[in-house]
Amino acid sequence: ILMAPPATFVLSTAFFCFIVTVVTYMQCFHFALRRALSGKPAAFEVNFQGLYLELQVRPLANDSGQVDRLMLIATDATERNRLKRQLQEQEERLRLAMEAVNDGIWDWELGKEKAYWSPSYYRLLGYEPGEIENGYEACLQIIHPDDRARVEATHKACLDHEDAPNDVEYRIRRK
């Protein structure tokens, strides 16, 4: 954590900016400084030879409310970025596998109206992604009318009793 009056702080950042040597990073840093000097916090991330730093610039005001100091907080975000890239790669592999096998995924948070339908699930049903709402009520609407009451009863039993199996086979109507 570095705290200094704004003018001193700007001068002390010159060495850091020189080390980075990338104009974009310097522009981000100067934007963050200007923003902090106006009283608003700012943050950005820097990749320096594989070391990811999250930099936050926060204004500190004196008793009269004027910004007279800035606080710079540098956090090593290397591991977070590694995990983020790893997750993105896994998501991409799953997406490619799902497209290859022409399968769809739906996920419902039990007891909530929130559901997820993958783009391929929409297409399997004959819809474009996002064309219809994907909440629980929409799920019920695409179930064949002859199966709907049985499906609702099974889901209710599952919600009411944690040990009740949610194993029900039913037909789905396409568009």
CSV table of N, CA, C and O in Angstrom, one decimal, residues 127-169:
chain,number,residue,atom,x,y,z
A,127,TYR,N,-36.7,-24.2,-31.0
A,127,TYR,CA,-36.7,-22.8,-30.7
A,127,TYR,C,-35.3,-22.2,-30.9
A,127,TYR,O,-34.3,-22.9,-30.9
A,128,GLU,N,-35.2,-20.9,-31.1
A,128,GLU,CA,-33.9,-20.2,-31.1
A,128,GLU,C,-33.6,-19.9,-29.6
A,128,GLU,O,-34.5,-19.7,-28.8
A,129,PRO,N,-32.3,-19.9,-29.3
A,129,PRO,CA,-32.0,-19.6,-27.9
A,129,PRO,C,-32.6,-18.3,-27.4
A,129,PRO,O,-32.5,-17.3,-28.1
A,130,GLY,N,-33.2,-18.3,-26.3
A,130,GLY,CA,-33.9,-17.2,-25.7
A,130,GLY,C,-35.3,-16.9,-26.2
A,130,GLY,O,-35.9,-15.9,-25.8
A,131,GLU,N,-35.7,-17.6,-27.2
A,131,GLU,CA,-37.0,-17.4,-27.8
A,131,GLU,C,-38.2,-17.5,-26.8
A,131,GLU,O,-39.2,-16.8,-26.9
A,132,ILE,N,-38.1,-18.5,-25.9
A,132,ILE,CA,-39.1,-18.6,-24.9
A,132,ILE,C,-38.4,-18.5,-23.5
A,132,ILE,O,-37.2,-18.9,-23.4
A,133,GLU,N,-39.1,-18.2,-22.5
A,133,GLU,CA,-38.6,-18.1,-21.2
A,133,GLU,C,-38.2,-19.5,-20.7
A,133,GLU,O,-38.9,-20.5,-21.0
A,134,ASN,N,-37.1,-19.6,-19.9
A,134,ASN,CA,-36.7,-20.9,-19.5
A,134,ASN,C,-36.9,-21.2,-18.0
A,134,ASN,O,-36.2,-22.0,-17.5
A,135,GLY,N,-37.9,-20.6,-17.4
A,135,GLY,CA,-38.2,-20.9,-16.0
A,135,GLY,C,-39.0,-22.1,-15.9
A,135,GLY,O,-39.3,-22.8,-16.8
A,136,TYR,N,-39.4,-22.4,-14.6
A,136,TYR,CA,-40.1,-23.7,-14.3
A,136,TYR,C,-41.4,-23.7,-15.1
A,136,TYR,O,-41.8,-24.8,-15.6
A,137,GLU,N,-42.2,-22.6,-15.1
A,137,GLU,CA,-43.5,-22.6,-15.8
A,137,GLU,C,-43.3,-22.9,-17.3
A,137,GLU,O,-44.1,-23.7,-17.9
A,138,ALA,N,-42.3,-22.4,-17.9
A,138,ALA,CA,-42.0,-22.7,-19.3
A,138,ALA,C,-41.7,-24.2,-19.5
A,138,ALA,O,-42.1,-24.8,-20.5
A,139,CYS,N,-41.0,-24.8,-18.5
A,139,CYS,CA,-40.7,-26.2,-18.6
A,139,CYS,C,-42.0,-27.0,-18.5
A,139,CYS,O,-42.1,-28.0,-19.3
A,140,LEU,N,-42.9,-26.6,-17.6
A,140,LEU,CA,-44.2,-27.3,-17.6
A,140,LEU,C,-45.0,-27.2,-18.8
A,140,LEU,O,-45.6,-28.1,-19.3
A,141,GLN,N,-44.9,-26.0,-19.5
A,141,GLN,CA,-45.7,-25.8,-20.7
A,141,GLN,C,-45.3,-26.7,-21.9
A,141,GLN,O,-46.1,-27.0,-22.7
A,142,ILE,N,-44.0,-27.1,-21.9
A,142,ILE,CA,-43.5,-27.9,-23.0
A,142,ILE,C,-43.7,-29.4,-22.7
A,142,ILE,O,-43.5,-30.2,-23.6
A,143,ILE,N,-44.1,-29.8,-21.5
A,143,ILE,CA,-44.4,-31.2,-21.2
A,143,ILE,C,-45.7,-31.6,-21.7
A,143,ILE,O,-46.7,-30.8,-21.7
A,144,HIS,N,-45.8,-32.7,-22.3
A,144,HIS,CA,-47.0,-33.2,-22.9
A,144,HIS,C,-48.1,-33.1,-21.8
A,144,HIS,O,-47.9,-33.5,-20.7
A,145,PRO,N,-49.3,-32.6,-22.2
A,145,PRO,CA,-50.4,-32.4,-21.2
A,145,PRO,C,-50.8,-33.7,-20.4
A,145,PRO,O,-51.1,-33.6,-19.3
A,146,ASP,N,-50.7,-34.9,-21.1
A,146,ASP,CA,-51.0,-36.1,-20.4
A,146,ASP,C,-50.0,-36.5,-19.3
A,146,ASP,O,-50.3,-37.3,-18.4
A,147,ASP,N,-48.8,-35.9,-19.4
A,147,ASP,CA,-47.7,-36.2,-18.4
A,147,ASP,C,-47.5,-35.1,-17.3
A,147,ASP,O,-46.9,-35.4,-16.3
A,148,ARG,N,-48.1,-34.0,-17.6
A,148,ARG,CA,-47.8,-32.8,-16.8
A,148,ARG,C,-48.1,-33.0,-15.3
A,148,ARG,O,-47.3,-32.7,-14.4
A,149,ALA,N,-49.3,-33.5,-14.9
A,149,ALA,CA,-49.7,-33.7,-13.5
A,149,ALA,C,-48.7,-34.6,-12.8
A,149,ALA,O,-48.4,-34.4,-11.7
A,150,ARG,N,-48.4,-35.7,-13.5
A,150,ARG,CA,-47.4,-36.7,-12.9
A,150,ARG,C,-46.1,-36.1,-12.6
A,150,ARG,O,-45.5,-36.3,-11.6
A,151,VAL,N,-45.6,-35.3,-13.6
A,151,VAL,CA,-44.3,-34.6,-13.4
A,151,VAL,C,-44.4,-33.6,-12.3
A,151,VAL,O,-43.5,-33.6,-11.4
A,152,GLU,N,-45.4,-32.8,-12.2
A,152,GLU,CA,-45.6,-31.8,-11.1
A,152,GLU,C,-45.6,-32.5,-9.8
A,152,GLU,O,-45.0,-32.1,-8.8
A,153,ALA,N,-46.4,-33.6,-9.7
A,153,ALA,CA,-46.5,-34.4,-8.4
A,153,ALA,C,-45.1,-34.9,-8.0
A,153,ALA,O,-44.7,-34.9,-6.8
A,154,THR,N,-44.3,-35.4,-8.9
A,154,THR,CA,-43.0,-36.0,-8.6
A,154,THR,C,-42.1,-34.9,-8.2
A,154,THR,O,-41.4,-35.0,-7.2
A,155,HIS,N,-42.1,-33.7,-8.8
A,155,HIS,CA,-41.3,-32.6,-8.4
A,155,HIS,C,-41.7,-32.1,-7.0
A,155,HIS,O,-40.8,-31.8,-6.2
A,156,LYS,N,-43.0,-32.0,-6.8
A,156,LYS,CA,-43.5,-31.6,-5.5
A,156,LYS,C,-43.0,-32.5,-4.4
A,156,LYS,O,-42.5,-32.1,-3.3
A,157,ALA,N,-43.1,-33.8,-4.6
A,157,ALA,CA,-42.7,-34.8,-3.6
A,157,ALA,C,-41.2,-34.7,-3.3
A,157,ALA,O,-40.7,-34.8,-2.2
A,158,CYS,N,-40.4,-34.4,-4.4
A,158,CYS,CA,-39.0,-34.2,-4.2
A,158,CYS,C,-38.7,-33.0,-3.4
A,158,CYS,O,-37.8,-33.0,-2.5
A,159,LEU,N,-39.4,-31.9,-3.6
A,159,LEU,CA,-39.2,-30.7,-2.9
A,159,LEU,C,-39.6,-30.8,-1.4
A,159,LEU,O,-39.0,-30.3,-0.5
A,160,ASP,N,-40.7,-31.5,-1.2
A,160,ASP,CA,-41.3,-31.7,0.1
A,160,ASP,C,-40.5,-32.7,1.0
A,160,ASP,O,-40.4,-32.6,2.2
A,161,HIS,N,-39.9,-33.7,0.3
A,161,HIS,CA,-39.1,-34.7,1.1
A,161,HIS,C,-37.8,-34.9,0.3
A,161,HIS,O,-37.8,-35.4,-0.8
A,162,GLU,N,-36.7,-34.5,1.0
A,162,GLU,CA,-35.4,-34.6,0.4
A,162,GLU,C,-35.0,-36.0,-0.1
A,162,GLU,O,-34.3,-36.1,-1.0
A,163,ASP,N,-35.6,-37.0,0.5
A,163,ASP,CA,-35.2,-38.4,0.2
A,163,ASP,C,-36.0,-39.0,-1.0
A,163,ASP,O,-35.8,-40.1,-1.5
A,164,ALA,N,-37.0,-38.2,-1.4
A,164,ALA,CA,-37.9,-38.7,-2.5
A,164,ALA,C,-37.1,-38.6,-3.8
A,164,ALA,O,-36.5,-37.6,-4.1
A,165,PRO,N,-37.1,-39.7,-4.6
A,165,PRO,CA,-36.4,-39.6,-5.9
A,165,PRO,C,-37.1,-38.7,-6.9
A,165,PRO,O,-38.3,-38.6,-6.9
A,166,ASN,N,-36.3,-38.0,-7.7
A,166,ASN,CA,-36.9,-37.2,-8.8
A,166,ASN,C,-36.6,-37.9,-10.1
A,166,ASN,O,-35.8,-37.4,-10.9
A,167,ASP,N,-37.2,-39.0,-10.2
A,167,ASP,CA,-37.0,-39.9,-11.4
A,167,ASP,C,-38.3,-40.1,-12.1
A,167,ASP,O,-39.1,-40.9,-11.7
A,168,VAL,N,-38.5,-39.3,-13.2
A,168,VAL,CA,-39.7,-39.4,-13.9
A,168,VAL,C,-39.5,-39.3,-15.4
A,168,VAL,O,-38.6,-38.5,-15.8
A,169,GLU,N,-40.1,-40.1,-16.1
A,169,GLU,CA,-40.0,-40.0,-17.6
A,169,GLU,C,-41.2,-39.4,-18.2
A,169,GLU,O,-42.4,-39.7,-17.7
